[in-house]
Amino acid sequence: MKKKNLKKMVIYLVLTGMALVVMFPIYYAFSMSTLTAADSYSYPPRFTTGKNIIENYVTAWKTVNMGRLMLNSGFTAFIVATGKIGFAILAAFAFTYFGDFKGKFFFFGMILITHMLPLPVRILPTYELMKSFDWINTYYALTIPFFASATGTLLFRQLFMTVPTSLSDAARIDGAGPMRFLFNVLLPLSKTNMGALFLIEFNFIWNEYLWPLIITTTNDMRVVQIGIKMLLASEAQAAEWNIIMAGTITAMIVPLIMLLIFQKTFMSGFSLKEEK
């Protein structure tokens, strides 16, 4: 018994140490966001909080119109996450319940291959496509190119394959069509996976920087990650790291709220429950 308790204590100590290592940069950023400009350049660095917290956060908020940028990021992330889930569910449903149609495995393989192509590889053709649609500097360009999701399609396909075929047979006997079976049976079974995927995709789009930087041309369409870069002073001036860190901490608030909301759903969506 003592050996078992000692093992648990060691595990908890290791996990606590790892958590402190992960959280330390966040604490340091918050600490710096409360200092004066002079104190942020002090050496050795200060790890205690200062008294300029309200002034720094107000300055960061007003300097780059942070409210507008967070609204753009939140709207874009919500639309993309919702769109990804919708298209992924429909694609997974087709690959699972519409039989062995011609080219089924070929098309599924092509979807998985797109997952291996990073965004920089697709930037030029995607930009030219958006330009041909006259979508530059619009929400269409910020959202629609991200709707396809190989990860979501694979996730829901694997989930639907675990559903007993007797359910679909019973629904067919009762006169339920494919879409009714999808909405009444499969979607209720997919709530945890939908919540987990929504959280992942929301945070991914919220942190996106390169594509919004290229596709937007006005400050009203910029996103919060670009706003943090805008807080950096020009080369002729020293960067005010206390203001930059205040903007960074502000940008973390929405993803943190989303994590707290979907934490339980996220954990259950990717956990394996032991059947008894």
mmCIF file with all atom_site columns, C-alpha atoms in Angstrom, residues 16-27:
data_model
loop_
_atom_site.group_PDB
_atom_site.id
_atom_site.type_symbol
_atom_site.label_atom_id
_atom_site.label_alt_id
_atom_site.label_comp_id
_atom_site.label_asym_id
_atom_site.label_entity_id
_atom_site.label_seq_id
_atom_site.pdbx_PDB_ins_code
_atom_site.Cartn_x
_atom_site.Cartn_y
_atom_site.Cartn_z
_atom_site.occupancy
_atom_site.B_iso_or_equiv
_atom_site.pdbx_formal_charge
_atom_site.auth_seq_id
_atom_site.auth_comp_id
_atom_site.auth_asym_id
_atom_site.auth_atom_id
_atom_site.pdbx_PDB_model_num
ATOM 1  C CA . THR A 1 16 ? 2.546 19.244 -11.280 1.00 0.00 ? 16 THR A CA 1
ATOM 2  C CA . GLY A 1 17 ? 6.061 20.106 -12.405 1.00 0.00 ? 17 GLY A CA 1
ATOM 3  C CA . MET A 1 18 ? 5.094 19.718 -16.075 1.00 0.00 ? 18 MET A CA 1
ATOM 4  C CA . ALA A 1 19 ? 2.021 21.898 -15.533 1.00 0.00 ? 19 ALA A CA 1
ATOM 5  C CA . LEU A 1 20 ? 4.152 24.618 -13.936 1.00 0.00 ? 20 LEU A CA 1
ATOM 6  C CA . VAL A 1 21 ? 6.588 24.510 -16.856 1.00 0.00 ? 21 VAL A CA 1
ATOM 7  C CA . VAL A 1 22 ? 3.733 24.893 -19.342 1.00 0.00 ? 22 VAL A CA 1
ATOM 8  C CA . MET A 1 23 ? 2.034 27.671 -17.372 1.00 0.00 ? 23 MET A CA 1
ATOM 9  C CA . PHE A 1 24 ? 5.161 29.687 -16.589 1.00 0.00 ? 24 PHE A CA 1
ATOM 10 C CA . PRO A 1 25 ? 5.333 31.515 -19.978 1.00 0.00 ? 25 PRO A CA 1
ATOM 11 C CA . ILE A 1 26 ? 1.689 32.535 -19.574 1.00 0.00 ? 26 ILE A CA 1
ATOM 12 C CA . TYR A 1 27 ? 2.348 33.840 -16.080 1.00 0.00 ? 27 TYR A CA 1
#
